[in-house]
Coordinates of C-alpha atoms in Angstrom, one line a residue:
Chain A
X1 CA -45.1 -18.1 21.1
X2 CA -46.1 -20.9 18.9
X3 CA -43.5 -23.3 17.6
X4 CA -43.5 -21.7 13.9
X5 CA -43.4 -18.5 15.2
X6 CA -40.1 -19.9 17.1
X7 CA -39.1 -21.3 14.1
X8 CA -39.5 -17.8 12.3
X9 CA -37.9 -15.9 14.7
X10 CA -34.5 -18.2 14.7
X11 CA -34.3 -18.7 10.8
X12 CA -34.3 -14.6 10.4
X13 CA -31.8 -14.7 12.9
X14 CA -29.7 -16.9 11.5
X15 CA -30.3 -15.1 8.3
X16 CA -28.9 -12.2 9.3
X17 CA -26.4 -13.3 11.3
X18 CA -25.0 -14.5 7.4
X19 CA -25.9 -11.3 5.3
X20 CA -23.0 -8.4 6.5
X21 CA -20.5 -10.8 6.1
X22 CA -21.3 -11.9 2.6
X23 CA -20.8 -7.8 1.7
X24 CA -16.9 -6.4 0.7
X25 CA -15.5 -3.7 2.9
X26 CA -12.6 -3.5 2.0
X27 CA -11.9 -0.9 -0.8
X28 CA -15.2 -0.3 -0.9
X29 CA -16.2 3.8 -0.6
X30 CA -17.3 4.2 2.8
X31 CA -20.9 6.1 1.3
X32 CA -21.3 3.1 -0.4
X33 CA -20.8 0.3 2.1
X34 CA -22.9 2.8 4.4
X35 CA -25.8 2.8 1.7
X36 CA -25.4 -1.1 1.3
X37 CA -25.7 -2.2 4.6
X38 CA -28.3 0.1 5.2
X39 CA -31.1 -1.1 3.2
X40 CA -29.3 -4.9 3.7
X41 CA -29.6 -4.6 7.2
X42 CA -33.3 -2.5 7.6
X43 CA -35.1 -6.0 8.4
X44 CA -37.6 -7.2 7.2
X45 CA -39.3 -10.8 6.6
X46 CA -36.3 -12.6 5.2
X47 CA -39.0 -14.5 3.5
X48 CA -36.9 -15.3 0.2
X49 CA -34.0 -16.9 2.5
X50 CA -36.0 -18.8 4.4
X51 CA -37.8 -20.7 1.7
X52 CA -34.3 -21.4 0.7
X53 CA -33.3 -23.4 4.6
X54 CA -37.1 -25.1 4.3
X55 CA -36.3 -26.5 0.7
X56 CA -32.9 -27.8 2.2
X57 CA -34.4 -29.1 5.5
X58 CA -37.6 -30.8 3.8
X59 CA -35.4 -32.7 1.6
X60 CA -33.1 -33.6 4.9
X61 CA -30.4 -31.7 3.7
X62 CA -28.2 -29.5 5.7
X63 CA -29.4 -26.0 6.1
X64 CA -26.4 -24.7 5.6
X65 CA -25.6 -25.2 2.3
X66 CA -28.0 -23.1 1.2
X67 CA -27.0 -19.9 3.6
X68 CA -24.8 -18.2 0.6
X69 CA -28.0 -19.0 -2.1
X70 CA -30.2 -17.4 0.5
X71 CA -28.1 -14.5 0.9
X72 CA -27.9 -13.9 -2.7
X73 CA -31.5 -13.7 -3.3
X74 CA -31.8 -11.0 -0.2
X75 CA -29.3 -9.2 -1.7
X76 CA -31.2 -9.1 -4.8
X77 CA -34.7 -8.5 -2.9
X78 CA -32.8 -5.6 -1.2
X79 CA -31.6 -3.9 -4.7
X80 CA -34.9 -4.3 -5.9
X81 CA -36.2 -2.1 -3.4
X82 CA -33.9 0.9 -3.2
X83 CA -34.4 1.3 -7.2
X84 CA -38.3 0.6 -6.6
X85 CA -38.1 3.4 -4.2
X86 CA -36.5 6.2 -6.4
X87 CA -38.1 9.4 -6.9
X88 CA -38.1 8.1 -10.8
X89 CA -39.9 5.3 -9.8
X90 CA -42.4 4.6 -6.9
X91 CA -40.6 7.8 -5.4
X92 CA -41.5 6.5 -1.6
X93 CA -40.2 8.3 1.5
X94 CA -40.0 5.6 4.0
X95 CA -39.6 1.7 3.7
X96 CA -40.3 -0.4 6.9
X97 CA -40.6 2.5 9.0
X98 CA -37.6 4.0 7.9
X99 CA -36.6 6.5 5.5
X100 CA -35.6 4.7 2.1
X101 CA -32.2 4.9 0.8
X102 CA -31.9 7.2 -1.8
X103 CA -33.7 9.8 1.5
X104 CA -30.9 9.1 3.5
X105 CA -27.8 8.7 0.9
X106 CA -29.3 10.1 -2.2
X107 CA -30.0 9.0 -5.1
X108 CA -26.7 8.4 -6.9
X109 CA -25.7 6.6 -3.6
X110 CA -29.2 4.6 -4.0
X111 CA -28.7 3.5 -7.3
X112 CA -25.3 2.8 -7.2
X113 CA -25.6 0.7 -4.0
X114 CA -28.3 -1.3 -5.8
X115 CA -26.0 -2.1 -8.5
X116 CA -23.5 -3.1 -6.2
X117 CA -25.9 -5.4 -4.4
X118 CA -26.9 -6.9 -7.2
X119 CA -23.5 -7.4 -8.8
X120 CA -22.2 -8.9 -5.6
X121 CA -25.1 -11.3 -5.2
X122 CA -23.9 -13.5 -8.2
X123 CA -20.5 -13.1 -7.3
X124 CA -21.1 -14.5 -3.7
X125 CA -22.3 -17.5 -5.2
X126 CA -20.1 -18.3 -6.7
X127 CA -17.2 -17.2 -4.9
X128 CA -18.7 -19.0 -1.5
X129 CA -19.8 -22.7 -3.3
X130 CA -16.4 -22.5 -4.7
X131 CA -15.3 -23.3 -1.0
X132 CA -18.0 -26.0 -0.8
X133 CA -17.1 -29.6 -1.6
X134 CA -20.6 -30.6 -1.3
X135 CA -21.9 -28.4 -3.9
X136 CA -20.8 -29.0 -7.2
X137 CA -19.7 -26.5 -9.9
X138 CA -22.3 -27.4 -12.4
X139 CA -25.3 -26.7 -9.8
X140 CA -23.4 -23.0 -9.0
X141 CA -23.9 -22.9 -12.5
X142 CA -27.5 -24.1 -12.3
X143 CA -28.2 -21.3 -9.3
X144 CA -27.0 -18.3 -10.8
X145 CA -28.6 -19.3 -14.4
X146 CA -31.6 -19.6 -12.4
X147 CA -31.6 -16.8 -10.2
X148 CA -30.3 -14.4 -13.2
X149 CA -33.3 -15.4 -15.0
X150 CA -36.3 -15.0 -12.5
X151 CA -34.3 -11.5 -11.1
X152 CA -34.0 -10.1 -15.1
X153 CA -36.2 -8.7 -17.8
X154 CA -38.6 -12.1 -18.1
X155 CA -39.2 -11.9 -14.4
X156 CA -38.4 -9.4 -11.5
X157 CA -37.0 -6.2 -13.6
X158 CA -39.8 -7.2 -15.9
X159 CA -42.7 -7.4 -13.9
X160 CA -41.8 -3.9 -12.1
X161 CA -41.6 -2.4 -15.8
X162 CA -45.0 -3.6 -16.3
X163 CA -46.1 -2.4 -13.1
X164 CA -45.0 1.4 -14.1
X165 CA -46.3 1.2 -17.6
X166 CA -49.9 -0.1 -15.7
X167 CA -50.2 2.8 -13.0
X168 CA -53.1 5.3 -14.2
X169 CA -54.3 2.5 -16.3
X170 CA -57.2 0.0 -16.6
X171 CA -55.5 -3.0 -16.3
X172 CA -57.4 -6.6 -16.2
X173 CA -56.8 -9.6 -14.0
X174 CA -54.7 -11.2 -16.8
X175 CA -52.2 -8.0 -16.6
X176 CA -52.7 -7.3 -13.0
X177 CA -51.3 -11.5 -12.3
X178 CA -48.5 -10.9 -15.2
X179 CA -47.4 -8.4 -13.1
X180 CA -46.9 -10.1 -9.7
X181 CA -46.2 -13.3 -10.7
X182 CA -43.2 -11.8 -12.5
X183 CA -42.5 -8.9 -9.4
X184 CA -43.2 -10.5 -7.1
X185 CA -43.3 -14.1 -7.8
X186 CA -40.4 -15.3 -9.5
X187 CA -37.8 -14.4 -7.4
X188 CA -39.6 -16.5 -4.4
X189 CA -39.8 -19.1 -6.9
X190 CA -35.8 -18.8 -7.5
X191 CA -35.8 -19.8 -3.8
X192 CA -37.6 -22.8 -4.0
X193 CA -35.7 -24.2 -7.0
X194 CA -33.0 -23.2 -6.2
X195 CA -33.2 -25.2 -2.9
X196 CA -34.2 -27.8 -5.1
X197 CA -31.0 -27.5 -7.1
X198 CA -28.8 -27.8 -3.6
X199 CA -30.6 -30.3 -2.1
X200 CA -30.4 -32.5 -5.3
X201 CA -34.5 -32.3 -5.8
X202 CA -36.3 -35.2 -7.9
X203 CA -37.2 -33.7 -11.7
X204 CA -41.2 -34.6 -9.9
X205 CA -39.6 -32.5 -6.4
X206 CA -38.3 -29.3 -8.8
X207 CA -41.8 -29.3 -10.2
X208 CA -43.9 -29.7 -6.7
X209 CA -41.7 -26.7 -5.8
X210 CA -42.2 -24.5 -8.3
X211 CA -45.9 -24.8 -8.3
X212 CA -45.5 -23.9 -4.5
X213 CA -43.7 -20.9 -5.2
X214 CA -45.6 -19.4 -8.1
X215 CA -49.0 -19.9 -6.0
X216 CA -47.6 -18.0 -3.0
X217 CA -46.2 -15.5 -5.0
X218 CA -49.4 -14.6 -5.9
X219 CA -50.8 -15.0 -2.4
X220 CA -48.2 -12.9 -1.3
X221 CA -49.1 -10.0 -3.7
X222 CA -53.0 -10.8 -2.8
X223 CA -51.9 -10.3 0.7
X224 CA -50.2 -7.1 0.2
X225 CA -53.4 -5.6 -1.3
X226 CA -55.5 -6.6 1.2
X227 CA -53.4 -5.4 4.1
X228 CA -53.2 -2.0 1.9
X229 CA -57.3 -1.4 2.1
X230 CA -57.2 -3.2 5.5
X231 CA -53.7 -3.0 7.2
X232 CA -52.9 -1.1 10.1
X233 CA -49.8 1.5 9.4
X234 CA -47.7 1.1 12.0
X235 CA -47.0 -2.5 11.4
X236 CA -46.6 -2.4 7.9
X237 CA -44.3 0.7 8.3
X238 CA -46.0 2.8 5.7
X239 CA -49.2 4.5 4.4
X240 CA -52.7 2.5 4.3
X241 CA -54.6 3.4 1.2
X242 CA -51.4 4.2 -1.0
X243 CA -52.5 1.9 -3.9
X244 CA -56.3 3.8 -4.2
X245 CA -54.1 7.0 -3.9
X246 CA -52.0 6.3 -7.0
X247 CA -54.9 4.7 -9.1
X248 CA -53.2 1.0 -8.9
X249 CA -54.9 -1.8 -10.1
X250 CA -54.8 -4.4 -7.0
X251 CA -57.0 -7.5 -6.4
X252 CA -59.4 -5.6 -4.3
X253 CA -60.2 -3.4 -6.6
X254 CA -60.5 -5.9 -9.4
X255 CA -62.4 -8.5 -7.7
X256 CA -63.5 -6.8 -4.5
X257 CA -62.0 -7.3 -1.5
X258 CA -64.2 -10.8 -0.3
X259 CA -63.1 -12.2 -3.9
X260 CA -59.9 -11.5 -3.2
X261 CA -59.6 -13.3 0.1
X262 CA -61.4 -16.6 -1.1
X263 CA -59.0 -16.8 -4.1
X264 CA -55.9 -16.1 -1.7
X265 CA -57.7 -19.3 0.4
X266 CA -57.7 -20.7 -3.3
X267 CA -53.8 -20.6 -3.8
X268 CA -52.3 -21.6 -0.2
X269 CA -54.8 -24.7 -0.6
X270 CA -53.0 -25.5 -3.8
X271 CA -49.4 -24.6 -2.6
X272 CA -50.0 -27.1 0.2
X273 CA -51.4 -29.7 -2.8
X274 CA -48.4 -29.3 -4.5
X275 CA -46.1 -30.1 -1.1
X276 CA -48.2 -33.2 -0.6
X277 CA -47.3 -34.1 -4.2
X278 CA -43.6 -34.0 -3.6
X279 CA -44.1 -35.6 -0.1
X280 CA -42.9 -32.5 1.5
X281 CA -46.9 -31.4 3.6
X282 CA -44.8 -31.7 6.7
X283 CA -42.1 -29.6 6.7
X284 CA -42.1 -25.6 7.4
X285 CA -43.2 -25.1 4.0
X286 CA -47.3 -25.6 4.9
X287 CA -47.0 -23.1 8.0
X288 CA -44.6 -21.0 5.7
X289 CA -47.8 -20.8 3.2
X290 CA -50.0 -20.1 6.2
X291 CA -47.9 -17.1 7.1
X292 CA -48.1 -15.3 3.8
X293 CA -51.8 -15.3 4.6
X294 CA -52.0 -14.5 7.6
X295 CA -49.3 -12.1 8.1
X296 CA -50.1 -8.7 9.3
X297 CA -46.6 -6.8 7.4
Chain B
X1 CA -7.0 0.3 -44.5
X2 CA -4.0 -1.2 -42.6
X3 CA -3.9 -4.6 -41.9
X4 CA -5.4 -3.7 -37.8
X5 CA -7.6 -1.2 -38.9
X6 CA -9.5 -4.6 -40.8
X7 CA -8.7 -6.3 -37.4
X8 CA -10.7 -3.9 -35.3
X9 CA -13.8 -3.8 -38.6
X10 CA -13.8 -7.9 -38.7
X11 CA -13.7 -7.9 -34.8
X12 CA -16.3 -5.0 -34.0
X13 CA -19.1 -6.7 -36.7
X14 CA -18.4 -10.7 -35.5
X15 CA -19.3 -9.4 -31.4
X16 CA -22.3 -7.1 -33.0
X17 CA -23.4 -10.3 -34.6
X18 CA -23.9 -11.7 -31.2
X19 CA -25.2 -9.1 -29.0
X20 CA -28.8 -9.1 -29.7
X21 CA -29.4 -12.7 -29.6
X22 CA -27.8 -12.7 -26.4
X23 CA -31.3 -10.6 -25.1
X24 CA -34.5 -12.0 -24.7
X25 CA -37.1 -10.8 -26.4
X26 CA -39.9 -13.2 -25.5
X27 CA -41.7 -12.2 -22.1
X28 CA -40.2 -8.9 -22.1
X29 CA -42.3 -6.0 -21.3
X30 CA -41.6 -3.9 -24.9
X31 CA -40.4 -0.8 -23.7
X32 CA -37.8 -2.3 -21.7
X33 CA -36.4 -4.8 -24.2
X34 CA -36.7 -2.0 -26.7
X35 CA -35.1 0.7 -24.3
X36 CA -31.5 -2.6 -23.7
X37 CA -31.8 -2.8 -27.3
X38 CA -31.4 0.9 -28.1
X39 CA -28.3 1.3 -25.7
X40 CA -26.7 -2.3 -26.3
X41 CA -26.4 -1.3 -30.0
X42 CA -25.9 2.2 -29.7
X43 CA -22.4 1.5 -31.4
X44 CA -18.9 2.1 -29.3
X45 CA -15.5 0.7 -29.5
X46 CA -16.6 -3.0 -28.4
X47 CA -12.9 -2.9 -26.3
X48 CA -13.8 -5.6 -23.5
X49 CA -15.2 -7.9 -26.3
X50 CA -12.1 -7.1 -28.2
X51 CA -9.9 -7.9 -25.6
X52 CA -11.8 -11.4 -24.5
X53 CA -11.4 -12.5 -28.3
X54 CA -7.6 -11.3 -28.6
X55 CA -6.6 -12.9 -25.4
X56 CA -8.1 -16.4 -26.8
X57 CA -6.2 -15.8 -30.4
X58 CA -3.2 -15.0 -28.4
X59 CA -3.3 -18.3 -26.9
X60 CA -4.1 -20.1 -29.7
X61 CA -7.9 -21.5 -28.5
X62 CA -11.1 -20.6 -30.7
X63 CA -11.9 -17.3 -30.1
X64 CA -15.9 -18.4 -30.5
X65 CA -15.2 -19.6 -26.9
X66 CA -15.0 -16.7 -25.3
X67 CA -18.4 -14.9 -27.2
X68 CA -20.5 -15.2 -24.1
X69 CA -18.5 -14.0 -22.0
X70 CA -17.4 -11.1 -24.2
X71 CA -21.1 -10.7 -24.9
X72 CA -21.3 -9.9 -21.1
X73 CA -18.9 -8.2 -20.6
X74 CA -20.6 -5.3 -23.0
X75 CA -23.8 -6.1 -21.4
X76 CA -22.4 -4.5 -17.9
X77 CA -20.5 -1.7 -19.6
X78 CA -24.0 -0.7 -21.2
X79 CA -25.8 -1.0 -18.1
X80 CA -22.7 1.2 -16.2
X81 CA -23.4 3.8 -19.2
X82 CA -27.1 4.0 -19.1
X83 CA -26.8 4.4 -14.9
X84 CA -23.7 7.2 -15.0
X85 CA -25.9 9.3 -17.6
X86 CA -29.1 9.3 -15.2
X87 CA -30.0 12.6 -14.2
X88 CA -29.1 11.4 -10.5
X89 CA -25.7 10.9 -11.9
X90 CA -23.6 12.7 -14.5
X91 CA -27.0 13.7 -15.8
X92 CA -25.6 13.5 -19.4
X93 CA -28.0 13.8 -22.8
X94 CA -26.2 12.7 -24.9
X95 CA -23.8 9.2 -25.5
X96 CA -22.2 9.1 -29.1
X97 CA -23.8 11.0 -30.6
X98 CA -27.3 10.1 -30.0
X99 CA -29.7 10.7 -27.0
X100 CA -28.9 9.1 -23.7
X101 CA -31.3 5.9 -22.8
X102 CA -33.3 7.9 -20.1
X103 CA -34.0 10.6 -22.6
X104 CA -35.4 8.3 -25.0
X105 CA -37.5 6.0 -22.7
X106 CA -37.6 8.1 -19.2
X107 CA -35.8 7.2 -15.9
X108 CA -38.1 4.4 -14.9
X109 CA -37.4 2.2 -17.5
X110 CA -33.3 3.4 -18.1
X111 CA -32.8 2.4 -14.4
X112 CA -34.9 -0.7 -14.9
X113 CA -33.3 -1.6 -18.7
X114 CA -29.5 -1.0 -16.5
X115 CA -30.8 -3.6 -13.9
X116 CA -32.0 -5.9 -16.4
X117 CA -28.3 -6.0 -18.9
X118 CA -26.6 -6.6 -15.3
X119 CA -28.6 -9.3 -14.7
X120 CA -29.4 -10.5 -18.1
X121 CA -24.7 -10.4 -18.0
X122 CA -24.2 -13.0 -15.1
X123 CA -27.4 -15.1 -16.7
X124 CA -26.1 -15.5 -19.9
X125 CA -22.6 -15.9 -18.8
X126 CA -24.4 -19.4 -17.0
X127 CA -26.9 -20.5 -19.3
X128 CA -24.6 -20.2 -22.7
X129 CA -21.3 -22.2 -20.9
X130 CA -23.5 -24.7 -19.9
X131 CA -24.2 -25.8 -23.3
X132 CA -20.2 -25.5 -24.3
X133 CA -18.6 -29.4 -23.6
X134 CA -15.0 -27.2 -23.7
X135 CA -15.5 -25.1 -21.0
X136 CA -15.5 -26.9 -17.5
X137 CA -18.5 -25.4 -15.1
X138 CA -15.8 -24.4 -12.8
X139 CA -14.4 -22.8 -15.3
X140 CA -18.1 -20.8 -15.8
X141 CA -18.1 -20.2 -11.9
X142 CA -14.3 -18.5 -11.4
X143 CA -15.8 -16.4 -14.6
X144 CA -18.5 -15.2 -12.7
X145 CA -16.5 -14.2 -9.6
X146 CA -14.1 -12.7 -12.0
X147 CA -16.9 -10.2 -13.3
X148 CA -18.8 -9.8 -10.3
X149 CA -15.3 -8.6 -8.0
X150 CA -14.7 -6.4 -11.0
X151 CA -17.6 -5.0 -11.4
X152 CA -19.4 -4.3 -8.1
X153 CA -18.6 -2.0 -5.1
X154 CA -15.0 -3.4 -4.9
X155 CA -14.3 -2.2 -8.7
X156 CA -16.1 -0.2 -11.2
X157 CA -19.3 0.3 -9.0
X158 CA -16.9 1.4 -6.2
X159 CA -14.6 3.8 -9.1
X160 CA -18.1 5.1 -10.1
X161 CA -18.9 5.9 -6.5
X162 CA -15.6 7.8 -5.5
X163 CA -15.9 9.4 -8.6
X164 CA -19.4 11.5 -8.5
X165 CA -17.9 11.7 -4.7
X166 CA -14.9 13.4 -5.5
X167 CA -16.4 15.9 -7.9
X168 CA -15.9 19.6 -7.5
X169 CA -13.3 18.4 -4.8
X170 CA -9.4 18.9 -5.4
X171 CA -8.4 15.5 -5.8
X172 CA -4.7 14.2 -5.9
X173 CA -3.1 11.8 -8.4
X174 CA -3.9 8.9 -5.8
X175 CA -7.2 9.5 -5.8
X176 CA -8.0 10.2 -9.2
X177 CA -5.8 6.7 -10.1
X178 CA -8.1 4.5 -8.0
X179 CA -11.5 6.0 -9.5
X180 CA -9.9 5.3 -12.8
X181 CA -8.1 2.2 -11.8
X182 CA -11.6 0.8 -10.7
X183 CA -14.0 2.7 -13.0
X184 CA -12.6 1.8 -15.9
X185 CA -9.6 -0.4 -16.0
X186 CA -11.1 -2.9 -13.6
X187 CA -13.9 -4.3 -16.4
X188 CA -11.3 -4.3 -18.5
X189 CA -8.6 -6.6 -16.7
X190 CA -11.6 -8.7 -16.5
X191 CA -12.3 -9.1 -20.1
X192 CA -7.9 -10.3 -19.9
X193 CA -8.3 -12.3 -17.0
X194 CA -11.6 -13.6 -18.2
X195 CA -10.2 -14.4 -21.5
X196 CA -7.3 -15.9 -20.0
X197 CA -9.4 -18.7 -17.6
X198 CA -10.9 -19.7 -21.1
X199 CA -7.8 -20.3 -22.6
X200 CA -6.5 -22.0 -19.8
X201 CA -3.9 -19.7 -19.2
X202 CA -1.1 -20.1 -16.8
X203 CA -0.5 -18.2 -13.9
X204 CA 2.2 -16.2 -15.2
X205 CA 0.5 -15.4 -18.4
X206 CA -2.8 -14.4 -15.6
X207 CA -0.6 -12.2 -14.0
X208 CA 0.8 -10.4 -17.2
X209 CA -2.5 -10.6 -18.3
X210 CA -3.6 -8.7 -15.1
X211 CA -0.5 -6.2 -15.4
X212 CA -1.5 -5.5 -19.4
X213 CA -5.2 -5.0 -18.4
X214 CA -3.7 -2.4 -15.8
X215 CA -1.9 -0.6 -18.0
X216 CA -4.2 0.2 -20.7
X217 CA -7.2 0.6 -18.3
X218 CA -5.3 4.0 -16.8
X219 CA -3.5 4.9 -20.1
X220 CA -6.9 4.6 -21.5
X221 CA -8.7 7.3 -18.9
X222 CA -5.6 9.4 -19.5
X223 CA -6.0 9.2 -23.4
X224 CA -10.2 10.5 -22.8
X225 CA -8.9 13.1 -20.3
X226 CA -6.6 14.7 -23.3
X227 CA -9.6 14.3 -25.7
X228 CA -11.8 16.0 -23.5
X229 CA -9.4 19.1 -23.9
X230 CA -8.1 18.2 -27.3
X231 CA -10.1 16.0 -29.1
X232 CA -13.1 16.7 -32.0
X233 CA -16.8 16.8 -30.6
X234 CA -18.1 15.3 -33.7
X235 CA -15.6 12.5 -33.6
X236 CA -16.3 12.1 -30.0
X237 CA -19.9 12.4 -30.1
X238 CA -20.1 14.7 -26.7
X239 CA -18.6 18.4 -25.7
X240 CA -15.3 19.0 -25.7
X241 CA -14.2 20.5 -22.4
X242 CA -17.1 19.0 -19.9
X243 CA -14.9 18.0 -17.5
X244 CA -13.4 21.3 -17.1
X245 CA -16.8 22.9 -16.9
X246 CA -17.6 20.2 -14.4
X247 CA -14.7 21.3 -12.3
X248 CA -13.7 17.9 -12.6
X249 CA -10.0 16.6 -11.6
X250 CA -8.5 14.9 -14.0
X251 CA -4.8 14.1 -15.7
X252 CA -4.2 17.3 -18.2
X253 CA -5.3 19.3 -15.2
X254 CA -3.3 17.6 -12.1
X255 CA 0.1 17.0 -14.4
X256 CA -0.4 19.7 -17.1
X257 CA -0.9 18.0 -21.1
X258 CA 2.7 17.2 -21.9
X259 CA 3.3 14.9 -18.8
X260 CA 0.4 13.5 -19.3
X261 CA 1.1 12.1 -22.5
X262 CA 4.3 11.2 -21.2
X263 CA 2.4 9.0 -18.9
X264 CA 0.4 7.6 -21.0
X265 CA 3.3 6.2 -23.6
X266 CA 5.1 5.4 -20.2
X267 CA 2.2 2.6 -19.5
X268 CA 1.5 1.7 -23.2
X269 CA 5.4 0.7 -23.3
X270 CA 4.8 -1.2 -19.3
X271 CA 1.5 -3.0 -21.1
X272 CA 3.4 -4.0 -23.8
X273 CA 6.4 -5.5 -21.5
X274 CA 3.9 -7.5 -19.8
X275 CA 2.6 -9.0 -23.3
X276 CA 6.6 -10.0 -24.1
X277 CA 6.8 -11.8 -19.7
X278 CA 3.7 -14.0 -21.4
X279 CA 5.6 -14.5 -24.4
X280 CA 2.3 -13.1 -26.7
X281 CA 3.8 -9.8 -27.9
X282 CA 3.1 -10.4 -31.3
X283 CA -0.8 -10.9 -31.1
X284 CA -3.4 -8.2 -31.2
X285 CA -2.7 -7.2 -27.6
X286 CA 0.2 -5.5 -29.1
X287 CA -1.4 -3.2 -31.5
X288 CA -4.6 -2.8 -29.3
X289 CA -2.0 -1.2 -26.4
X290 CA -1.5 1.2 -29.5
X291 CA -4.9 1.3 -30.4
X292 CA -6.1 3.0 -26.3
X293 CA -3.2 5.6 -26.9
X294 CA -3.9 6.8 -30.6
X295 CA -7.7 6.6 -30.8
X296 CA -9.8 9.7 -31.2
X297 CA -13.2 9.2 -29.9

């Protein structure tokens, strides 16, 4: 094992050693704890999380401090996809291997355990900083105004609703990119600036970030096509071929599948341009970009 | 018109005023801004608001200093409507009168348009207090973790849950009080306590606050309980006697009409005591008590 993929393998445990602790119990319906930690605690990359400890770490501040931020935004990750998997939506059968929430709970569980996630994401941060005396109200503040914007209707929400109102049709590059860089990309981007937020960034830093996470954002969703056409199904946990199947407009099908690859080479190069600019090329952020190339899930 | 009748009119029309700019239009997919539009305006008492703005008049601070958070405060009620009347759910068609969100604009985008007020809530909430010099960012964060306890799987995510649980099940008085304690009274001892961090409250006015909020947050389920066997469809805007046809538990059927009202003066009298501990029994608070026992839709 290389030392990033050590590094990788202690982050997501140290992730999620952090994320059932953050969740109430108490008073809580049993169902819907069940349903909660379910889909909390069905793995997966941790990615969001993780860019969160990097941001804190490149800018030599302590990783810590950014555990209840990071959990937040996996809680967030997680709601996203119990609702993206209801039979009203994508209406998928298993996620990761497993079968999806609403399969195992229902769905009135499922969408009332996404709720719950969500809701308890921005209460965590700010019940959890408020026991911080090295983070300051006024960058809580900053965090959840942040992360409330990229997760809404101008980002997250926003991007899936222009996902469903795209399947069946023609859709052109400029639509197809609208769509991921709001699904897909702006909650990564929430963990890079917000990072930046807690580990008091430079205005020149926030910026460098941002640019990071909008270009692997789209990498990330370039990635996902390709590994749909080219994947292999028992690592990524569910069908090959799904996308064609459902008519979805996907970078391989827009601009072929070599296209595709040179302009995902295309945006890690820049993400790594924008590091060097905030003096950064060093830290786990430039593997972190090579991973969301080269990753096979 | 008595004098509170022109209380509630003035009130309802100032937090309508500030609803839709609380949204954001630009960057929004159309159909989903369109489809939080339709249901935040969809009409309705405007009660948390209410209470938010009365709990800052009470305590003599400008009741303009508590608009986003009463803003929000609607926002998640919205949301809580649009999910409860999914198909999945209560599977309702129609909410005052008009149709539901998902039968106007599908599932998809109701679940997503729900997702998108809850967020858009705890957003706002942050972005709006930042640009108030009167209230202190702390003051923003305890907010938050105010609305986010109350509102998630610990309140009226969790009432919601042992609710659709508990239907078609014989449920006693305990368990009927803490769905109703939790689905609806916790949002609203929210909008008091919420109200009350704004206007710097002390902590025995909180706690009367909290006891008030209590009060009228059961008396107010008992009061739609006795309209659902008594009340005027047209008023109400839905079918008299759905709960009954839903087999559902509730007060007129577990303690019989005439106790039930007997309960439900019982805790508008208790609500009111709590306003004279805090010494603001002669604010709105007072006739709004009055207002959850004698309204008719």
């Amino acid at each position: 094992m290389d030392t990033f993929q050590q590094y990788l393998v202690e982050k997501t445990s140290y992730i999620e050693q952090h994320l059932l602790p953050a969740l109430e119990q108490q008073g809580v319906p049993t169902q819907l704890y069940e349903s909660m930690k379910y889909s909390l605690m069905a793995g997966g990359k941790r990615l969001r999380p993780m860019l969160v400890l990097a941001v804190l770490e490149a800018l030599d501040k302590p990783m810590e401090r950014g555990v209840p931020f990071a959990v937040a935004l996996e809680m967030i990750h997680t709601y996203s996809l119990i609702h993206d998997d209801l039979p009203a939506m994508d209406d998928d059968d298993l996620r990761r291997g497993k079968p999806t929430n609403h399969k195992v709970f229902g769905e009135a569980t499922a969408i009332l355990a996404g709720d719950a996630l969500l809701t308890r994401a921005f209460a965590y941060i700010a019940e959890a900083y408020q026991e911080r005396s090295d983070v300051a109200p006024i960058t809580t503040v900053k965090l959840i105004a942040e992360l409330g914007k990229r997760a809404g209707a101008t980002g997250m929400v926003g991007g899936q609703m222009a996902d469903i109102e795209g399947e069946g049709k023609q859709l052109d590059l400029e639509q197809l990119e609208f769509i991921h860089r709001h699904k897909t990309g702006d909650l990564l981007v929430a963990a890079l600036r917000g990072g930046g937020y807690l580990a008091e960034a430079s205005e020149a830093q926030m910026d460098a970030l941002t640019r990071y996470g909008v270009c692997i954002g789209l990498a990330f969703q370039i990635q996902d096509d390709i590994l749909n056409v080219e994947g292999d199904a028992a690592e990524l946990g569910k069908a090959v071929g799904s996308d064609a199947d459902r008519e979805k407009a996907t970078y391989p099908l827009l601009l072929g599948l070599a296209e595709s690859k040179d302009r995902l080479t295309a945006l890690i190069a820049e993400a790594k341009a924008a590091l060097a600019d905030a003096g950064i090329e060093h830290s786990a952020l430039s593997p972190l970009a090579d991973y969301v190339q080269n990753r096979n899930k």
